[in-house]
């Protein structure tokens, strides 16, 4: 237990919190809520990035890199960095089991579930196979194809119902703010 001693009476001890409470609070600060605004916006951006990167890498696999090498490496770096961050976010995002109403916020359970269910589909495209099998200036174009697996993830993540709920909530919040500031708006 975490304890604090009083200066006046060194033998009197006040219990501030148990270690479990501290770990729980730390976990609440680190764990991302799947139903939260951050994850909704991040998921939308991730869906768009999955689809765009799939088309980009499909083009590279079929036709090669006929662009400026600097542009090619910058775009690849942007995509791969984003997906590395997205993989880390998945390791700290809560989930809800079927039949449960409350989301699971236990870090160890979240990691175990992600490693079992989604990690491989996220790791395979992230693995730099095309760079490892680089033969001088010649890049084996076919090794960009595994990155196209993100197309599947992009449509799996993109939840139309969740996006509609979010837009509806934001619109409702905006309208309520307008009504609060101008009562005449409520009459329209």
PDB file of C-alpha atoms in Angstrom:
ATOM      1  CA  UNK A   1       0.000   0.000   0.000  1.00  0.00           C
ATOM      2  CA  UNK A   2       1.032   3.571  -0.581  1.00  0.00           C
ATOM      3  CA  UNK A   3       1.279   5.373   2.690  1.00  0.00           C
ATOM      4  CA  UNK A   4       2.025   8.887   3.827  1.00  0.00           C
ATOM      5  CA  UNK A   5       3.394   9.697   7.243  1.00  0.00           C
ATOM      6  CA  UNK A   6       2.332  12.718   9.213  1.00  0.00           C
ATOM      7  CA  UNK A   7       5.240  14.908  10.288  1.00  0.00           C
ATOM      8  CA  UNK A   8       3.702  15.563  13.713  1.00  0.00           C
ATOM      9  CA  UNK A   9       3.054  11.916  14.533  1.00  0.00           C
ATOM     10  CA  UNK A  10       5.419   9.572  12.702  1.00  0.00           C
ATOM     11  CA  UNK A  11       3.497   6.510  13.910  1.00  0.00           C
ATOM     12  CA  UNK A  12       0.163   7.729  12.503  1.00  0.00           C
ATOM     13  CA  UNK A  13      -0.214   6.616   8.899  1.00  0.00           C
ATOM     14  CA  UNK A  14      -2.891   7.552   6.374  1.00  0.00           C
ATOM     15  CA  UNK A  15      -3.620   5.163   3.538  1.00  0.00           C
ATOM     16  CA  UNK A  16      -3.801   7.177   0.322  1.00  0.00           C
ATOM     17  CA  UNK A  17      -4.566   4.433  -2.175  1.00  0.00           C
ATOM     18  CA  UNK A  18      -3.847   0.816  -2.822  1.00  0.00           C
ATOM     19  CA  UNK A  19      -1.416  -0.192  -5.562  1.00  0.00           C
ATOM     20  CA  UNK A  20      -4.375  -1.636  -7.460  1.00  0.00           C
ATOM     21  CA  UNK A  21      -6.097   1.776  -7.417  1.00  0.00           C
ATOM     22  CA  UNK A  22      -2.942   3.464  -8.715  1.00  0.00           C
ATOM     23  CA  UNK A  23      -2.539   0.855 -11.479  1.00  0.00           C
ATOM     24  CA  UNK A  24      -6.198   1.232 -12.402  1.00  0.00           C
ATOM     25  CA  UNK A  25      -5.883   5.011 -12.647  1.00  0.00           C
ATOM     26  CA  UNK A  26      -2.699   4.686 -14.701  1.00  0.00           C
ATOM     27  CA  UNK A  27      -4.477   2.208 -16.960  1.00  0.00           C
ATOM     28  CA  UNK A  28      -7.383   4.593 -17.398  1.00  0.00           C
ATOM     29  CA  UNK A  29      -4.979   7.301 -18.523  1.00  0.00           C
ATOM     30  CA  UNK A  30      -3.190   5.061 -21.022  1.00  0.00           C
ATOM     31  CA  UNK A  31      -6.037   2.959 -22.436  1.00  0.00           C
ATOM     32  CA  UNK A  32      -7.853   4.465 -25.426  1.00  0.00           C
ATOM     33  CA  UNK A  33     -11.644   4.195 -25.408  1.00  0.00           C
ATOM     34  CA  UNK A  34     -12.947   2.608 -28.601  1.00  0.00           C
ATOM     35  CA  UNK A  35     -16.128   4.673 -28.253  1.00  0.00           C
ATOM     36  CA  UNK A  36     -14.253   7.929 -27.679  1.00  0.00           C
ATOM     37  CA  UNK A  37     -13.830  10.839 -30.034  1.00  0.00           C
ATOM     38  CA  UNK A  38     -10.079  10.217 -30.527  1.00  0.00           C
ATOM     39  CA  UNK A  39     -10.555   6.637 -31.668  1.00  0.00           C
ATOM     40  CA  UNK A  40     -13.468   7.552 -33.942  1.00  0.00           C
ATOM     41  CA  UNK A  41     -11.439  10.230 -35.730  1.00  0.00           C
ATOM     42  CA  UNK A  42      -8.296   8.102 -35.723  1.00  0.00           C
ATOM     43  CA  UNK A  43     -10.272   5.154 -37.143  1.00  0.00           C
ATOM     44  CA  UNK A  44     -11.618   7.316 -39.966  1.00  0.00           C
ATOM     45  CA  UNK A  45      -8.115   8.554 -40.812  1.00  0.00           C
ATOM     46  CA  UNK A  46      -6.816   4.991 -40.570  1.00  0.00           C
ATOM     47  CA  UNK A  47      -9.485   3.754 -42.989  1.00  0.00           C
ATOM     48  CA  UNK A  48      -8.559   6.434 -45.501  1.00  0.00           C
ATOM     49  CA  UNK A  49      -4.842   5.706 -45.083  1.00  0.00           C
ATOM     50  CA  UNK A  50      -5.437   1.955 -45.517  1.00  0.00           C
ATOM     51  CA  UNK A  51      -7.276   2.482 -48.788  1.00  0.00           C
ATOM     52  CA  UNK A  52      -4.846   5.099 -50.132  1.00  0.00           C
ATOM     53  CA  UNK A  53      -1.760   3.068 -49.226  1.00  0.00           C
ATOM     54  CA  UNK A  54      -3.265  -0.060 -50.797  1.00  0.00           C
ATOM     55  CA  UNK A  55      -3.731   1.758 -54.087  1.00  0.00           C
ATOM     56  CA  UNK A  56      -0.257   3.310 -53.816  1.00  0.00           C
ATOM     57  CA  UNK A  57       1.459  -0.024 -53.178  1.00  0.00           C
ATOM     58  CA  UNK A  58      -0.649  -1.777 -55.852  1.00  0.00           C
ATOM     59  CA  UNK A  59       0.592   0.787 -58.336  1.00  0.00           C
ATOM     60  CA  UNK A  60       4.193   0.307 -57.206  1.00  0.00           C
ATOM     61  CA  UNK A  61       3.823  -3.496 -57.416  1.00  0.00           C
ATOM     62  CA  UNK A  62       2.463  -3.352 -60.952  1.00  0.00           C
ATOM     63  CA  UNK A  63       4.331  -0.482 -62.546  1.00  0.00           C
ATOM     64  CA  UNK A  64       7.277   0.219 -60.281  1.00  0.00           C
ATOM     65  CA  UNK A  65       8.499   3.557 -59.012  1.00  0.00           C
ATOM     66  CA  UNK A  66       8.629   6.031 -61.886  1.00  0.00           C
ATOM     67  CA  UNK A  67       8.438   8.996 -59.539  1.00  0.00           C
ATOM     68  CA  UNK A  68      11.072  11.087 -57.921  1.00  0.00           C
ATOM     69  CA  UNK A  69      12.830   8.781 -55.392  1.00  0.00           C
ATOM     70  CA  UNK A  70      12.543  11.464 -52.715  1.00  0.00           C
ATOM     71  CA  UNK A  71       8.751  11.646 -53.154  1.00  0.00           C
ATOM     72  CA  UNK A  72       8.531   7.854 -53.124  1.00  0.00           C
ATOM     73  CA  UNK A  73      10.481   7.502 -49.863  1.00  0.00           C
ATOM     74  CA  UNK A  74       8.635  10.350 -48.148  1.00  0.00           C
ATOM     75  CA  UNK A  75       5.221   8.899 -49.001  1.00  0.00           C
ATOM     76  CA  UNK A  76       6.323   5.427 -47.949  1.00  0.00           C
ATOM     77  CA  UNK A  77       7.726   6.818 -44.688  1.00  0.00           C
ATOM     78  CA  UNK A  78       4.457   8.650 -43.969  1.00  0.00           C
ATOM     79  CA  UNK A  79       2.350   5.536 -44.606  1.00  0.00           C
ATOM     80  CA  UNK A  80       4.567   3.160 -42.647  1.00  0.00           C
ATOM     81  CA  UNK A  81       5.008   5.521 -39.692  1.00  0.00           C
ATOM     82  CA  UNK A  82       1.262   6.046 -39.485  1.00  0.00           C
ATOM     83  CA  UNK A  83       0.604   2.291 -39.509  1.00  0.00           C
ATOM     84  CA  UNK A  84       3.279   1.667 -36.864  1.00  0.00           C
ATOM     85  CA  UNK A  85       1.515   4.218 -34.636  1.00  0.00           C
ATOM     86  CA  UNK A  86      -1.851   2.610 -35.452  1.00  0.00           C
ATOM     87  CA  UNK A  87      -0.489  -0.761 -34.360  1.00  0.00           C
ATOM     88  CA  UNK A  88       0.664   0.732 -31.052  1.00  0.00           C
ATOM     89  CA  UNK A  89      -2.756   2.358 -30.563  1.00  0.00           C
ATOM     90  CA  UNK A  90      -4.419  -1.042 -31.037  1.00  0.00           C
ATOM     91  CA  UNK A  91      -2.288  -2.411 -28.190  1.00  0.00           C
ATOM     92  CA  UNK A  92      -3.812   0.172 -25.842  1.00  0.00           C
ATOM     93  CA  UNK A  93      -7.430   0.337 -27.088  1.00  0.00           C
ATOM     94  CA  UNK A  94     -10.187  -1.208 -24.984  1.00  0.00           C
ATOM     95  CA  UNK A  95     -12.676  -3.728 -26.362  1.00  0.00           C
ATOM     96  CA  UNK A  96     -16.046  -5.123 -25.386  1.00  0.00           C
ATOM     97  CA  UNK A  97     -16.637  -8.867 -25.234  1.00  0.00           C
ATOM     98  CA  UNK A  98     -19.858 -10.250 -26.608  1.00  0.00           C
ATOM     99  CA  UNK A  99     -22.448 -10.338 -23.839  1.00  0.00           C
ATOM    100  CA  UNK A 100     -20.672  -7.693 -21.746  1.00  0.00           C
ATOM    101  CA  UNK A 101     -21.759  -4.104 -21.597  1.00  0.00           C
ATOM    102  CA  UNK A 102     -18.617  -2.702 -19.998  1.00  0.00           C
ATOM    103  CA  UNK A 103     -15.438  -2.548 -22.082  1.00  0.00           C
ATOM    104  CA  UNK A 104     -12.357  -4.474 -20.983  1.00  0.00           C
ATOM    105  CA  UNK A 105      -9.714  -1.999 -19.881  1.00  0.00           C
ATOM    106  CA  UNK A 106      -7.190  -4.508 -18.525  1.00  0.00           C
ATOM    107  CA  UNK A 107      -3.938  -3.916 -20.423  1.00  0.00           C
ATOM    108  CA  UNK A 108      -2.850  -7.565 -20.367  1.00  0.00           C
ATOM    109  CA  UNK A 109      -6.192  -8.768 -21.736  1.00  0.00           C
ATOM    110  CA  UNK A 110      -6.134  -6.118 -24.452  1.00  0.00           C
ATOM    111  CA  UNK A 111      -2.632  -7.102 -25.573  1.00  0.00           C
ATOM    112  CA  UNK A 112      -3.474 -10.815 -25.509  1.00  0.00           C
ATOM    113  CA  UNK A 113      -6.631 -10.270 -27.570  1.00  0.00           C
ATOM    114  CA  UNK A 114      -4.867  -8.062 -30.145  1.00  0.00           C
ATOM    115  CA  UNK A 115      -2.003 -10.524 -30.545  1.00  0.00           C
ATOM    116  CA  UNK A 116      -4.561 -13.286 -31.102  1.00  0.00           C
ATOM    117  CA  UNK A 117      -7.021 -11.472 -33.382  1.00  0.00           C
ATOM    118  CA  UNK A 118      -5.524  -8.571 -35.319  1.00  0.00           C
ATOM    119  CA  UNK A 119      -1.778  -8.291 -34.881  1.00  0.00           C
ATOM    120  CA  UNK A 120      -0.763 -10.555 -37.777  1.00  0.00           C
ATOM    121  CA  UNK A 121      -2.954  -8.695 -40.281  1.00  0.00           C
ATOM    122  CA  UNK A 122      -1.360  -5.431 -39.132  1.00  0.00           C
ATOM    123  CA  UNK A 123       2.222  -6.716 -38.884  1.00  0.00           C
ATOM    124  CA  UNK A 124       2.528  -8.449 -42.270  1.00  0.00           C
ATOM    125  CA  UNK A 125       2.044  -5.239 -44.289  1.00  0.00           C
ATOM    126  CA  UNK A 126       4.272  -3.303 -41.896  1.00  0.00           C
ATOM    127  CA  UNK A 127       7.177  -5.744 -42.218  1.00  0.00           C
ATOM    128  CA  UNK A 128       9.669  -4.196 -44.723  1.00  0.00           C
ATOM    129  CA  UNK A 129      10.079  -7.281 -46.910  1.00  0.00           C
ATOM    130  CA  UNK A 130      10.826  -5.186 -50.008  1.00  0.00           C
ATOM    131  CA  UNK A 131      13.741  -3.478 -48.229  1.00  0.00           C
ATOM    132  CA  UNK A 132      15.204  -6.677 -46.823  1.00  0.00           C
ATOM    133  CA  UNK A 133      15.199  -8.334 -50.242  1.00  0.00           C
ATOM    134  CA  UNK A 134      16.691  -5.279 -51.935  1.00  0.00           C
ATOM    135  CA  UNK A 135      19.207  -6.207 -54.640  1.00  0.00           C
ATOM    136  CA  UNK A 136      21.154  -2.998 -55.177  1.00  0.00           C
ATOM    137  CA  UNK A 137      19.040  -0.467 -57.059  1.00  0.00           C
ATOM    138  CA  UNK A 138      16.594  -3.121 -58.236  1.00  0.00           C
ATOM    139  CA  UNK A 139      13.566  -3.473 -55.995  1.00  0.00           C
ATOM    140  CA  UNK A 140      11.500  -6.602 -56.246  1.00  0.00           C
ATOM    141  CA  UNK A 141       8.138  -4.968 -56.942  1.00  0.00           C
ATOM    142  CA  UNK A 142       6.027  -7.987 -55.993  1.00  0.00           C
ATOM    143  CA  UNK A 143       7.041  -7.635 -52.344  1.00  0.00           C
ATOM    144  CA  UNK A 144       4.942  -4.475 -52.088  1.00  0.00           C
ATOM    145  CA  UNK A 145       1.788  -6.578 -52.537  1.00  0.00           C
ATOM    146  CA  UNK A 146       1.485  -7.686 -48.876  1.00  0.00           C
ATOM    147  CA  UNK A 147       0.992  -4.001 -48.024  1.00  0.00           C
ATOM    148  CA  UNK A 148      -2.257  -4.192 -50.013  1.00  0.00           C
ATOM    149  CA  UNK A 149      -3.732  -6.300 -47.187  1.00  0.00           C
ATOM    150  CA  UNK A 150      -4.487  -2.968 -45.559  1.00  0.00           C
ATOM    151  CA  UNK A 151      -7.352  -2.573 -48.005  1.00  0.00           C
ATOM    152  CA  UNK A 152      -9.200  -5.259 -46.012  1.00  0.00           C
ATOM    153  CA  UNK A 153      -8.435  -3.491 -42.737  1.00  0.00           C
ATOM    154  CA  UNK A 154      -9.569  -0.169 -44.171  1.00  0.00           C
ATOM    155  CA  UNK A 155     -13.060  -1.412 -44.849  1.00  0.00           C
ATOM    156  CA  UNK A 156     -13.221  -3.404 -41.637  1.00  0.00           C
ATOM    157  CA  UNK A 157     -12.385  -0.321 -39.573  1.00  0.00           C
ATOM    158  CA  UNK A 158     -14.720   1.987 -41.490  1.00  0.00           C
ATOM    159  CA  UNK A 159     -17.993   1.640 -39.598  1.00  0.00           C
ATOM    160  CA  UNK A 160     -20.707   3.665 -41.322  1.00  0.00           C
ATOM    161  CA  UNK A 161     -23.058   3.452 -38.323  1.00  0.00           C
ATOM    162  CA  UNK A 162     -20.395   4.789 -35.954  1.00  0.00           C
ATOM    163  CA  UNK A 163     -19.529   7.629 -38.326  1.00  0.00           C
ATOM    164  CA  UNK A 164     -23.215   8.544 -38.672  1.00  0.00           C
ATOM    165  CA  UNK A 165     -23.689   8.475 -34.874  1.00  0.00           C
ATOM    166  CA  UNK A 166     -20.663  10.721 -34.424  1.00  0.00           C
ATOM    167  CA  UNK A 167     -21.811  13.206 -37.053  1.00  0.00           C
ATOM    168  CA  UNK A 168     -25.305  13.230 -35.541  1.00  0.00           C
ATOM    169  CA  UNK A 169     -23.895  13.842 -32.031  1.00  0.00           C
ATOM    170  CA  UNK A 170     -21.635  16.657 -33.254  1.00  0.00           C
ATOM    171  CA  UNK A 171     -24.515  18.246 -35.164  1.00  0.00           C
ATOM    172  CA  UNK A 172     -26.789  17.980 -32.125  1.00  0.00           C
ATOM    173  CA  UNK A 173     -24.108  19.557 -29.934  1.00  0.00           C
ATOM    174  CA  UNK A 174     -23.642  22.402 -32.428  1.00  0.00           C
ATOM    175  CA  UNK A 175     -27.404  23.042 -32.641  1.00  0.00           C
ATOM    176  CA  UNK A 176     -27.735  23.037 -28.846  1.00  0.00           C
ATOM    177  CA  UNK A 177     -24.878  25.541 -28.596  1.00  0.00           C
ATOM    178  CA  UNK A 178     -26.572  27.771 -31.164  1.00  0.00           C
ATOM    179  CA  UNK A 179     -29.873  27.580 -29.250  1.00  0.00           C
ATOM    180  CA  UNK A 180     -28.114  28.401 -25.992  1.00  0.00           C
ATOM    181  CA  UNK A 181     -26.541  31.538 -27.473  1.00  0.00           C
ATOM    182  CA  UNK A 182     -29.550  32.629 -29.553  1.00  0.00           C
ATOM    183  CA  UNK A 183     -33.014  31.571 -28.322  1.00  0.00           C
ATOM    184  CA  UNK A 184     -34.545  32.627 -31.644  1.00  0.00           C
ATOM    185  CA  UNK A 185     -32.771  29.724 -33.334  1.00  0.00           C
ATOM    186  CA  UNK A 186     -34.869  27.331 -31.245  1.00  0.00           C
ATOM    187  CA  UNK A 187     -38.014  28.622 -32.919  1.00  0.00           C
ATOM    188  CA  UNK A 188     -36.788  27.684 -36.419  1.00  0.00           C
TER     189      UNK A 188
END
